[in-house]
Tab-separated table of C-alpha atoms and ligand atoms in Angstrom:
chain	number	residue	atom	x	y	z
A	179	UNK	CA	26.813	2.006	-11.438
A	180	UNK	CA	27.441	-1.385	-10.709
A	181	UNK	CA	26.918	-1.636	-6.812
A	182	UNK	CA	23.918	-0.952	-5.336
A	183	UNK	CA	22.062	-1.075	-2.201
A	184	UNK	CA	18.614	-0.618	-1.689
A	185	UNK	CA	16.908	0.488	2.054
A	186	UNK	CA	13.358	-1.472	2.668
A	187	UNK	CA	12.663	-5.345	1.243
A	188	UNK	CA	9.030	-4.995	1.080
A	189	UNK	CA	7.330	-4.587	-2.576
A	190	UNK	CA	9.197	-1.723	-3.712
A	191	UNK	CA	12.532	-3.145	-2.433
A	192	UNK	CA	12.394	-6.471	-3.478
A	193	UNK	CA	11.246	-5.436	-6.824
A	194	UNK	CA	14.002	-2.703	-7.731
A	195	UNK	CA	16.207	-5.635	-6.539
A	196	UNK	CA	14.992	-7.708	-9.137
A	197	UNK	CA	15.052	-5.498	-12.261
A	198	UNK	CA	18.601	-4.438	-10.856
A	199	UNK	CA	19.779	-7.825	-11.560
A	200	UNK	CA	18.029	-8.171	-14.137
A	201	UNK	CA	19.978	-5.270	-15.922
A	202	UNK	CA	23.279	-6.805	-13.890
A	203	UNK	CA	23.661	-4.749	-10.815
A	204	UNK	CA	25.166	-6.576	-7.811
A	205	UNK	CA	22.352	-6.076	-4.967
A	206	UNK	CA	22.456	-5.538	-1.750
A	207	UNK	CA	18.856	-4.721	0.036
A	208	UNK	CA	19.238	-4.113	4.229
A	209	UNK	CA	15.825	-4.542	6.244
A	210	UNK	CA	15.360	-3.524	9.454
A	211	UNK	CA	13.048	-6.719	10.870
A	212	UNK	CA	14.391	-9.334	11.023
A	213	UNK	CA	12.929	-11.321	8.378
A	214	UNK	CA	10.977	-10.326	5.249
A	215	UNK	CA	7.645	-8.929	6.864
A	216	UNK	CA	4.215	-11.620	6.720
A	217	UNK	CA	0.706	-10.994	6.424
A	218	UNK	CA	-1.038	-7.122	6.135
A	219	UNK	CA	-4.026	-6.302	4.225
A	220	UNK	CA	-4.843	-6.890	0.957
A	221	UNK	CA	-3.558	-4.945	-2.128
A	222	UNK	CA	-4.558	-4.133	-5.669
A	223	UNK	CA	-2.267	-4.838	-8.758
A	224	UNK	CA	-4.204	-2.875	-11.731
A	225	UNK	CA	-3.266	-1.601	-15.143
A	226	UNK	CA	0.176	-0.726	-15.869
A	227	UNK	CA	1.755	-2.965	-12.902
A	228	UNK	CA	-0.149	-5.848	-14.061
A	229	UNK	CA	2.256	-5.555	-17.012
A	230	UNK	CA	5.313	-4.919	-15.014
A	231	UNK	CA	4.853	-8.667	-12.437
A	232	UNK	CA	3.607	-10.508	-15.859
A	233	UNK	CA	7.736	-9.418	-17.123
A	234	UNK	CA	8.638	-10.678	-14.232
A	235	UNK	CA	7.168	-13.749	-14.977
A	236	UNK	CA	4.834	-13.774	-11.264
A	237	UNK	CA	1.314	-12.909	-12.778
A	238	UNK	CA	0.186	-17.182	-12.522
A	239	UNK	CA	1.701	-17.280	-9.087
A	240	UNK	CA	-0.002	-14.037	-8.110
A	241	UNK	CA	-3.405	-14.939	-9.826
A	242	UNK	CA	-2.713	-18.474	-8.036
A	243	UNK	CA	-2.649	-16.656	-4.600
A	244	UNK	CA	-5.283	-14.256	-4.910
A	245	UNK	CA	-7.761	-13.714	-2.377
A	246	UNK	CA	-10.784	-14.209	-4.383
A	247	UNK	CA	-12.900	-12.370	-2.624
A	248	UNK	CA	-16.663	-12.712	-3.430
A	249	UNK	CA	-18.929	-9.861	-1.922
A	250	UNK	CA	-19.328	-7.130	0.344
A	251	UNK	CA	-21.941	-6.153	2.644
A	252	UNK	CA	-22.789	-2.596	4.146
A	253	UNK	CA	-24.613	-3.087	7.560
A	254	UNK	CA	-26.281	-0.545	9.714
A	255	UNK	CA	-25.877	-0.017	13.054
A	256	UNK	CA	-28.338	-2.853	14.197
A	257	UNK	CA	-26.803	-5.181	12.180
A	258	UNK	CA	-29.023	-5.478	9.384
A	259	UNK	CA	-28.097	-5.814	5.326
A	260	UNK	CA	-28.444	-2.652	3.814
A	261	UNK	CA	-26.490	-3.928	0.570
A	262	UNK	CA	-24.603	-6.189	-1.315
A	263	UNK	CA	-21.779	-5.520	-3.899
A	264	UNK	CA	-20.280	-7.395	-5.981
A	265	UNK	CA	-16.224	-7.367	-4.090
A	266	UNK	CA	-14.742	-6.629	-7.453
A	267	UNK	CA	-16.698	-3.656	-7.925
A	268	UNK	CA	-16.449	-2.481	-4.285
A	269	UNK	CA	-12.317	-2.858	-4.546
A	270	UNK	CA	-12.292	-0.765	-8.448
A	271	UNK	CA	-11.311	-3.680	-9.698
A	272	UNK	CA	-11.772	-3.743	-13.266
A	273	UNK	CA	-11.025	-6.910	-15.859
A	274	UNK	CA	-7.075	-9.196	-15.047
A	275	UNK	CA	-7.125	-6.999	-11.949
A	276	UNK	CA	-5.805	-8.658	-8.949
A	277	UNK	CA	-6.066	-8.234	-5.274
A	278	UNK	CA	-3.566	-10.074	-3.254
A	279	UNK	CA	-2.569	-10.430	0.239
A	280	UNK	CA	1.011	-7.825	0.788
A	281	UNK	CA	2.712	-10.189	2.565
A	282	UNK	CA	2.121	-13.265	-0.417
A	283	UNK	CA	3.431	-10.969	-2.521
A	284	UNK	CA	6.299	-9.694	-0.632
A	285	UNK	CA	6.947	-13.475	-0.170
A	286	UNK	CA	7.164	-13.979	-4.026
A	287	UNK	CA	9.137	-11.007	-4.712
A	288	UNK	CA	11.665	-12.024	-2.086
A	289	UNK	CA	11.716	-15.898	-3.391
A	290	UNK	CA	12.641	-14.825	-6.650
A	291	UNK	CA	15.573	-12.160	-5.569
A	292	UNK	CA	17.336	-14.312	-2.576
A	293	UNK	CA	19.230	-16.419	-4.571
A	294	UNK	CA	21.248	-13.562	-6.096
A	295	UNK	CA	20.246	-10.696	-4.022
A	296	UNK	CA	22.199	-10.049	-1.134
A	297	UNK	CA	19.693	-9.530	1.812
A	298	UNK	CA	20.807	-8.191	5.234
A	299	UNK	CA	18.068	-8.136	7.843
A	300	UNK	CA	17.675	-6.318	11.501
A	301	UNK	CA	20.066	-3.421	10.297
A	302	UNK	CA	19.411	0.118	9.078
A	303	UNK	CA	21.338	3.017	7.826
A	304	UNK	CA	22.660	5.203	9.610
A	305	UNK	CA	24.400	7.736	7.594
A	306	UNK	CA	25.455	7.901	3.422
A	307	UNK	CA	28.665	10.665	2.407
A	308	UNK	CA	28.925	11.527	-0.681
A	309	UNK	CA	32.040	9.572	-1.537
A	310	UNK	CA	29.567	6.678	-0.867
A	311	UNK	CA	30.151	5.313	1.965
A	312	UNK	CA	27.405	4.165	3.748
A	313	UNK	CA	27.110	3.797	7.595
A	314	UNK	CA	24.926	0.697	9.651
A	315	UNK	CA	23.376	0.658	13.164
A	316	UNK	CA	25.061	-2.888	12.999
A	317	UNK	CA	26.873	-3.979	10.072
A	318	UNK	CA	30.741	-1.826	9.157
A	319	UNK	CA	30.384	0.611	6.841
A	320	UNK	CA	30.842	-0.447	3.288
A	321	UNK	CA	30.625	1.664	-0.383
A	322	UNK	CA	28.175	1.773	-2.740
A	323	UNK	CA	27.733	3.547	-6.196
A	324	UNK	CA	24.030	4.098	-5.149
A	325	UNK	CA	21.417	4.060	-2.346
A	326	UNK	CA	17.870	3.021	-3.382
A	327	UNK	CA	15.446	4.602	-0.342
A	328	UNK	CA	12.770	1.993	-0.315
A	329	UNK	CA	12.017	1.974	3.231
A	330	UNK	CA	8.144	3.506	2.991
A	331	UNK	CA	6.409	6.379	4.135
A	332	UNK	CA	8.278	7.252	6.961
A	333	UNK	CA	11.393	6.770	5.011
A	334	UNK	CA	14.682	6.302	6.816
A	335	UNK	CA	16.788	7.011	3.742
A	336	UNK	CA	14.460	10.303	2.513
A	337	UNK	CA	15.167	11.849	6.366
A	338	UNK	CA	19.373	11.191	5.580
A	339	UNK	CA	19.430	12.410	2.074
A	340	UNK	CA	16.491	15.306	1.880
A	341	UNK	CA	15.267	16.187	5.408
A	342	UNK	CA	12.690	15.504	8.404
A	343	UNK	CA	9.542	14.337	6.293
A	344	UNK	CA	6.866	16.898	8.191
A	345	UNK	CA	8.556	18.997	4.491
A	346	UNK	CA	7.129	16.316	2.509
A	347	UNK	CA	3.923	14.937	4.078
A	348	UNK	CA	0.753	15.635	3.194
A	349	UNK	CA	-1.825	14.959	5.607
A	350	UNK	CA	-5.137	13.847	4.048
A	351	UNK	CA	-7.576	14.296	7.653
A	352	UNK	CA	-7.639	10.607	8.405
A	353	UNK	CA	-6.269	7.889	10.252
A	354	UNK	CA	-6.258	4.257	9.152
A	355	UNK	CA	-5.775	1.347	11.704
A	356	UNK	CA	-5.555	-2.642	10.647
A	357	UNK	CA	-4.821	-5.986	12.152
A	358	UNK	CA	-5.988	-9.754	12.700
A	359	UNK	CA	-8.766	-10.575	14.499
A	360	UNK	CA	-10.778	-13.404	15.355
A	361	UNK	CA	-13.216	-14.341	12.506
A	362	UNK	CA	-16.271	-13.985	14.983
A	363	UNK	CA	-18.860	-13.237	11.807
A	364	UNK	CA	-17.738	-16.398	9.828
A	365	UNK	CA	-16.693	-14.379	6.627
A	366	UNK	CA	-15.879	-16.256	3.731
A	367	UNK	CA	-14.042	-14.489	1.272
A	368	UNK	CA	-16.285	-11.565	2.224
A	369	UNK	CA	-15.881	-8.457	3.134
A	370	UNK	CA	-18.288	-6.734	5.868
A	371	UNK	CA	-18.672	-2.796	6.287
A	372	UNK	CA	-20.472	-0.284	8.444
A	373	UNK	CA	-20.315	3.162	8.413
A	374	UNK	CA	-21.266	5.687	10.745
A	375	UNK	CA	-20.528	9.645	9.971
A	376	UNK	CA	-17.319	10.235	9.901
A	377	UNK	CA	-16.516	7.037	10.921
A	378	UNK	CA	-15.841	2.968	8.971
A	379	UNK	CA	-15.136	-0.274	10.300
A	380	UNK	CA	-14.514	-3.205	7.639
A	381	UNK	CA	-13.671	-6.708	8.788
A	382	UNK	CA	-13.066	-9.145	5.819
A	383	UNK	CA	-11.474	-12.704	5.764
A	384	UNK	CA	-9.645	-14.431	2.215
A	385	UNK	CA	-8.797	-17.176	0.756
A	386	UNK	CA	-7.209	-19.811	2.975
A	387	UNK	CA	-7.334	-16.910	5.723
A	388	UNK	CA	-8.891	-18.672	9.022
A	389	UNK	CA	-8.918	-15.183	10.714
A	390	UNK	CA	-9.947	-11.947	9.632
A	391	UNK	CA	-8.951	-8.176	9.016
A	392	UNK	CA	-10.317	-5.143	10.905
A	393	UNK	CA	-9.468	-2.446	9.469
A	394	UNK	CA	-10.845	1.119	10.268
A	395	UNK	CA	-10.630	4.722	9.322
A	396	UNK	CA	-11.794	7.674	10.770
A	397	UNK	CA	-11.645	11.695	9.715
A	398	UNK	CA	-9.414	13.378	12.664
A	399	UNK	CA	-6.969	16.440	13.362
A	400	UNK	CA	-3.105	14.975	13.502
A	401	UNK	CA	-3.006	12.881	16.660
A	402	UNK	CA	0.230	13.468	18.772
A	403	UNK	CA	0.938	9.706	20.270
A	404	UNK	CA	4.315	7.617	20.775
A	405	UNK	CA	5.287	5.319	17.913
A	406	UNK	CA	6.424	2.425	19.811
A	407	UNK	CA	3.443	2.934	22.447
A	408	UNK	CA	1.064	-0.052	20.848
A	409	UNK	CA	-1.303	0.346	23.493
A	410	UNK	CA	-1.744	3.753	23.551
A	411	UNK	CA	-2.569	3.709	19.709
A	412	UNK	CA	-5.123	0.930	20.190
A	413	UNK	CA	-6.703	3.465	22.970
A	414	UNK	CA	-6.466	6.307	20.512
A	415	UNK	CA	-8.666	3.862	18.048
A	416	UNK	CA	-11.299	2.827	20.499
A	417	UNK	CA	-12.000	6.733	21.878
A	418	UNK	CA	-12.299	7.417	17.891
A	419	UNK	CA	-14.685	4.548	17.438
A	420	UNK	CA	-16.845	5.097	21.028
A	421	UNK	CA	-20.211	4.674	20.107
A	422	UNK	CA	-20.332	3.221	17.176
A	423	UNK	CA	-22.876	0.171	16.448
A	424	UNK	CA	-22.802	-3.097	14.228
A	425	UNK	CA	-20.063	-5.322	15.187
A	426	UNK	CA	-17.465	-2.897	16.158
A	427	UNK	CA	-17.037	-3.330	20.336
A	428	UNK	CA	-17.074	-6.860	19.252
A	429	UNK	CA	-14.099	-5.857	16.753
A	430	UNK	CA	-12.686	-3.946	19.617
A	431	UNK	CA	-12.150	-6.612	21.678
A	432	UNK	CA	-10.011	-8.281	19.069
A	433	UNK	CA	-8.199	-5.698	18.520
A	434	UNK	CA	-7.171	-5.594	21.962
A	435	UNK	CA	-4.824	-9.122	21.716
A	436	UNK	CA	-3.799	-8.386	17.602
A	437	UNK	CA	-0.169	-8.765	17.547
A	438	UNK	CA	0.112	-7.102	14.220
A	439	UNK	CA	-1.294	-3.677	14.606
A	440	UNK	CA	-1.136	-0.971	12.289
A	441	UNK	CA	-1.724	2.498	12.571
A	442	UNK	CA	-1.006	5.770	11.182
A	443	UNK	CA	-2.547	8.777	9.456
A	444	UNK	CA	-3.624	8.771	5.908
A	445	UNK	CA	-0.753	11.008	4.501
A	446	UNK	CA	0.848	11.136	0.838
A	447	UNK	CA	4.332	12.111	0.334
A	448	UNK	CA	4.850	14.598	-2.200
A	449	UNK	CA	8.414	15.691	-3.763
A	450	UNK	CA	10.164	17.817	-5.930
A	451	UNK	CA	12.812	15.490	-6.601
A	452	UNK	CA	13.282	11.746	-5.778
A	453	UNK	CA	17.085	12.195	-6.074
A	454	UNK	CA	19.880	13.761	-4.773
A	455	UNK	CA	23.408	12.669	-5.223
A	456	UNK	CA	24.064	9.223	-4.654
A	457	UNK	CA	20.664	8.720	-3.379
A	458	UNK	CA	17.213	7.750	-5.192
A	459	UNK	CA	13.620	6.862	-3.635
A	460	UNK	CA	11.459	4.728	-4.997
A	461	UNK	CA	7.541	3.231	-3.634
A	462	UNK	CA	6.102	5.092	-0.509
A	463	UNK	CA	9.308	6.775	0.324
A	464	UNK	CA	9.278	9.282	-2.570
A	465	UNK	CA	5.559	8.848	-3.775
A	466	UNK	CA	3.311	7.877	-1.193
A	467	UNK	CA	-0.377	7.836	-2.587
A	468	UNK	CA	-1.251	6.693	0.924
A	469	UNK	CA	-3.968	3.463	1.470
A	470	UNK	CA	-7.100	5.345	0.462
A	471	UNK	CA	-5.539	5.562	-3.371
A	472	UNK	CA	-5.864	1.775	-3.567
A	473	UNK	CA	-2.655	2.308	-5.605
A	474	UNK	CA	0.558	2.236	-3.405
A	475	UNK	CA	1.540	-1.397	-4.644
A	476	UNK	CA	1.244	-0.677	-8.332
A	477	UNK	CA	3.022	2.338	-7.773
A	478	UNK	CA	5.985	0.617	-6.622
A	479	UNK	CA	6.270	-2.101	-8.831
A	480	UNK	CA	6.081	0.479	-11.650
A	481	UNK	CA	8.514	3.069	-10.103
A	482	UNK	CA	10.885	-0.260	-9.728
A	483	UNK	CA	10.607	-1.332	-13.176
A	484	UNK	CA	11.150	2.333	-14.339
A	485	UNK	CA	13.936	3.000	-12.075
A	486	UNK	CA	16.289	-0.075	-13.242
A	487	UNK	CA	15.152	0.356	-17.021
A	488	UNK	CA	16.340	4.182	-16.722
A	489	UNK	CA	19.550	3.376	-14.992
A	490	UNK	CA	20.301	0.759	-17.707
A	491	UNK	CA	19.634	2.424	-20.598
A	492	UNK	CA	21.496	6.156	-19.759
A	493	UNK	CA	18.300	7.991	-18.795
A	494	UNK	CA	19.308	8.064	-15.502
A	495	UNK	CA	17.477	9.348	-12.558
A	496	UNK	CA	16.088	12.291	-14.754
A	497	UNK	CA	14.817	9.632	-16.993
A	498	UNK	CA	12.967	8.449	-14.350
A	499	UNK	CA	11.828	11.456	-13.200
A	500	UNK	CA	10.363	11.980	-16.726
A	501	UNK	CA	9.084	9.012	-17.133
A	502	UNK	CA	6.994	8.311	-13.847
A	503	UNK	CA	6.202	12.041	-12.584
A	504	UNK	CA	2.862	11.771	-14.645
A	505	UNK	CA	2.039	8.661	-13.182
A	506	UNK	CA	2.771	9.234	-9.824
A	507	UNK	CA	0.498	12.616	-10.285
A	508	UNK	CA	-2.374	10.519	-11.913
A	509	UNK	CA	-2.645	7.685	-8.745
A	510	UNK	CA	-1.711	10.348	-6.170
A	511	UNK	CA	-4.617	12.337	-7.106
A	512	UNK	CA	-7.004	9.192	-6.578
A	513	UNK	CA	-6.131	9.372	-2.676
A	514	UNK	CA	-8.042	12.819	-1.628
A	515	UNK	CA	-10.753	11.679	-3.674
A	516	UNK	CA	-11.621	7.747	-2.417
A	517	UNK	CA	-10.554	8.481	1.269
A	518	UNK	CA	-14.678	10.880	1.057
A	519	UNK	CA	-16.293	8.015	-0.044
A	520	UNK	CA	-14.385	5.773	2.176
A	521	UNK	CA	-15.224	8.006	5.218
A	522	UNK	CA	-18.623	10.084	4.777
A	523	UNK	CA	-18.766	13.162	5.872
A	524	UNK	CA	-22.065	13.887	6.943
A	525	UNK	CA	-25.530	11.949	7.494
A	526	UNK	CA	-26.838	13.045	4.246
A	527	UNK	CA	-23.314	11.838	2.145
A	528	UNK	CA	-23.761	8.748	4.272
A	529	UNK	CA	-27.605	8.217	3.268
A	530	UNK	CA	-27.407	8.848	-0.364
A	531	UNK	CA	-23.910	6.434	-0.837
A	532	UNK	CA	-25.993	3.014	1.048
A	533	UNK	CA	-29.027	4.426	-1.296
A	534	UNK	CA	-26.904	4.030	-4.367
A	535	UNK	CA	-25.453	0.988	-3.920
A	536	UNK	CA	-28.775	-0.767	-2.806
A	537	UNK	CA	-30.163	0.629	-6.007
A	538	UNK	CA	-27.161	0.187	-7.918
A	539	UNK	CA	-28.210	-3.499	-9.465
A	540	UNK	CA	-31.577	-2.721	-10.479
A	541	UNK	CA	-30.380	0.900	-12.171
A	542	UNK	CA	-30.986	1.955	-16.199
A	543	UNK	CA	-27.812	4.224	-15.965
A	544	UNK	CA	-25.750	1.289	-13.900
A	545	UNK	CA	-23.253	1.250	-16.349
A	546	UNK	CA	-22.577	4.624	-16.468
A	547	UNK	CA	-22.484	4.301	-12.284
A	548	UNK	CA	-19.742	1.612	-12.458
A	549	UNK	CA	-17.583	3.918	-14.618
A	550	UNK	CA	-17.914	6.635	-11.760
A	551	UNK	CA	-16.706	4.609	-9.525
A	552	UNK	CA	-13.971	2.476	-11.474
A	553	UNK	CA	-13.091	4.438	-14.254
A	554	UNK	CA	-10.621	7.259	-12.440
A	555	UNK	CA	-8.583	4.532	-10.871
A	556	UNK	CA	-8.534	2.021	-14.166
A	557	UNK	CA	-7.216	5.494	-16.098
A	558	UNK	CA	-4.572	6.396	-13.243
A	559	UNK	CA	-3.466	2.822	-13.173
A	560	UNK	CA	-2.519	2.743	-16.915
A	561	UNK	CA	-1.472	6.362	-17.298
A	562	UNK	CA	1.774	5.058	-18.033
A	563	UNK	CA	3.288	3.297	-21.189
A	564	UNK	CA	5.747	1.521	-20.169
A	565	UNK	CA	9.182	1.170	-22.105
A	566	UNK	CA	10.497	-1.919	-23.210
A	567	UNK	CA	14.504	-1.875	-21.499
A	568	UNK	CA	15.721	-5.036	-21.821
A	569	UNK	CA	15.993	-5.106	-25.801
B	771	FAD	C1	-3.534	-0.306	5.732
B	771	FAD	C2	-2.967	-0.217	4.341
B	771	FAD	C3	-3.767	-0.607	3.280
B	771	FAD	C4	-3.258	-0.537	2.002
B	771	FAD	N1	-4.052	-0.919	0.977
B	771	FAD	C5	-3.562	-0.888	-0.272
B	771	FAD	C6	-4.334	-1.314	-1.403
B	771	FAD	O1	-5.495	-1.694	-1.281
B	771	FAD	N2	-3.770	-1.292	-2.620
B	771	FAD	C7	-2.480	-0.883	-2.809
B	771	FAD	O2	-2.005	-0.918	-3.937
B	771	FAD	N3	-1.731	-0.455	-1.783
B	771	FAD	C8	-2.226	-0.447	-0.519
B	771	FAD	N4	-1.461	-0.018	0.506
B	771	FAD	C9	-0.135	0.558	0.232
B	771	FAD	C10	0.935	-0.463	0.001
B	771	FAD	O3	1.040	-1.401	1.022
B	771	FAD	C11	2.280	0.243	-0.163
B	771	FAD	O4	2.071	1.394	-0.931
B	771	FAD	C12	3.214	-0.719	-0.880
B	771	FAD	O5	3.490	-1.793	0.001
B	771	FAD	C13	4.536	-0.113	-1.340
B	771	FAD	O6	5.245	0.172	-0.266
B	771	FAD	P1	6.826	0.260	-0.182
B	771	FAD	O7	7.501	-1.025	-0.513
B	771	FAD	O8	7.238	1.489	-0.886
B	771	FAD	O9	6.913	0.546	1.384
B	771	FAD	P2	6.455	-0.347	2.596
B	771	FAD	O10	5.561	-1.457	2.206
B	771	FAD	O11	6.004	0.563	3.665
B	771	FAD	O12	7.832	-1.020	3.027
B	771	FAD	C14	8.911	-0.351	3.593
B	771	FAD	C15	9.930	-1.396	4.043
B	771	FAD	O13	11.063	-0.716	4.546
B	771	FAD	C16	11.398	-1.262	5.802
B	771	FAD	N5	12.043	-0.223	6.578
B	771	FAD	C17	11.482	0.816	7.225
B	771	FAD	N6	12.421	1.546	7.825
B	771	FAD	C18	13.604	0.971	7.542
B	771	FAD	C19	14.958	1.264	7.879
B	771	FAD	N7	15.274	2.302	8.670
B	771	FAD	N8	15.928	0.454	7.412
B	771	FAD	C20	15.628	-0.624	6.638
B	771	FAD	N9	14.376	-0.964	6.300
B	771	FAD	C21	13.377	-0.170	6.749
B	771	FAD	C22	10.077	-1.730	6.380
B	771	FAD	O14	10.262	-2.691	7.405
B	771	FAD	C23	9.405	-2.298	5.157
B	771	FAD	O15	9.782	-3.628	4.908
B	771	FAD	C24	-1.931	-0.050	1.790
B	771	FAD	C25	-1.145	0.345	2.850
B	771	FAD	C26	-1.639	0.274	4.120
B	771	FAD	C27	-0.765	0.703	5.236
């Protein structure tokens, strides 16, 4: 396989690009915006990806552009401190760990690809035969040895190749919706939480970051709602949030002029197979362990890294099958479990989780407590050893 294009240019795009070159591949990676996407939320890079960006020679500039956050804060619904975590500890972070905005790391990914990399932007595919030919909304068709489907959860590339993706999604009973708003509360590199049953608002500001993040999640049924209808989604939010105290009308009203708003249901994509003739998926498209996992980013720099070093060295797309199933199974599972301790379920669940982390500090077993909390995700992020394919 020599020519290869790749559908998506955010982290799992930009970084199969790069280990594609690296194992000399000519590249070509089409993007529907128009430019490589800004800004988001913050991410985690843990365990085995932490390896995978240090290969690439990125872990300084990543460290360099973390968001060193310091603390977070649960509030009630009057406004009051109920506790204080350290932010490390409240993100799993564990040891070189690194948390780092999506779109400063998208940047870097795409910085060190675009001199070699062919990027196309504001196009999608449209169709792929199996002689290879592969079809655009805008640019002619041209023919490639292989389609990378990089293009997220609702992958464009997974509908052509395998099917509508209601066969593949797994709802999780949650919705998640993000975006800027003003930094009314004067956060700091802080993060600020309140949770009412069934219900979480979190507003947090970084590094450098003169506004803030909202981000909320709530437990619901599947929503039926237009994916182009903005406003309706941002109704949809505040009729799930009606009623709820601290700062969150105050949130509200911000989220009324955010420009970049997010939302969708917490869902995980699960597959039997990531490939099928000509086509391969790779990050959220094949193995989405949806936001509540904390591990979508490490996922698909590993599943990039694994990809190219399979296709270089004859283990093919079976190879990396083999090779990253476990893995994917081991950070997938995290999802079901954070999203009920992101989202509590009941007054009682919500009572005993503030109790525990205001008496968390001053605990004999706290220790022990920190392992329950980062241990499962520090395991699933190095459940894979990764192979060394450039020798
Ligand atoms: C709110 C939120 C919070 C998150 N928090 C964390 C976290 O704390 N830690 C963590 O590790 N992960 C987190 N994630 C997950 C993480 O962002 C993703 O798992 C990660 O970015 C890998 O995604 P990806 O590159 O596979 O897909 P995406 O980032 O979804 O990128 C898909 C790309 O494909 C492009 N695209 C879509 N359709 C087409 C098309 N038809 N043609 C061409 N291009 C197309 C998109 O524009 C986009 O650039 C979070 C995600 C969300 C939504």
């Amino acid at each position: 396989m020599t020519n290869i294009l790749i559908s998506g240019a955010s982290i799992a795009g930009t970084a199969t690009a790069y280990w594609l070159r690296r194992h000399g591949h000519t590249v070509t990676v089409v993007e529907r915006a128009p430019s490589i996407r800004e800004g988001g939320y913050k991410v985690d890079i843990r365990g085995a990806a932490l390896e995978v960006v240090e290969r690439m020679g990125l872990l300084d500039a990543i460290r360099a552009r973390s968001t060193d956050m310091r603390v977070a804060t649960h509030y009630d619904a009057k406004g009051r401190p109920v506790a204080t975590l350290d932010a490390d500890l409240f993100g799993g972070r564990l040891g070189d760990d690194v948390e780092i905005m999506r779109g400063d790391l998208n940047e870097l990914l795409y910085d060190l690809t675009r001199d070699d990399v062919e990027y196309v932007f504001d196009d999608s595919v449209t169709g792929i035969a199996e002689d290879g030919t592969v079809t655009f909304e805008r640019s002619a068709p041209r023919t490639f040895d292989l389609v990378v489907g990089a293009d997220g959860a609702h992958s464009n590339t997974r509908r052509i190749a395998f099917g509508e993706e209601s066969r593949f999604a797994r709802d999780l009973g949650y919705y998640i919706s993000i975006c800027t708003v003003p930094n009314t509360l004067g956060l700091d590199r802080e993060e600020a939480v309140h949770a009412a049953v069934g219900r979480t608002a979190n507003v947090y500001s970084t590094r450098q970051d003169t506004g803030a993040k909202a981000l909320f999640m709530w437990s619901s049924a599947p929503l039926a709602y237009d994916h182009r209808d903005v406003a309706g989604q941002k109704e949809l939010l505040a009729r799930a949030m009606d009623g709820v105290g601290w700062q969150v009308p105050a949130l509200l009203e911000g989220v009324r002029d955010a420009k970049d708003f997010y939302f969708d249901s917490v869902s995980q994509i699960h597959m039997d197979r990531w490939s099928t003739g000509r086509v391969v998926l790779v990050g959220d498209a094949g193995y989405c362990a949806s936001p509540a996992s904390g591990q979508g980013t490490s996922l698909a720099l590993v599943g990039a890294y694994v990809l190219a070093g399979e296709l270089a060295t004859g283990g093919g797309t079976d190879g990396y099958e083999r090779e990253l199933r476990p893995f994917v199974a081991a950070n997938q599972a995290l999802g079901p479990a954070n999203v009920k301790g992101m989202v509590m379920g009941s007054r009682a669940a919500l009572w005993f989780q503030l109790r525990m982390m205001r008496l968390l500090p001053h605990l004999p077993g706290r220790d022990r407590m920190v392992e329950r909390i980062t241990g499962p995700i520090a395991r699933a992020a190095d459940a894979i050893s990764l192979k060394n394919y450039m020798e």
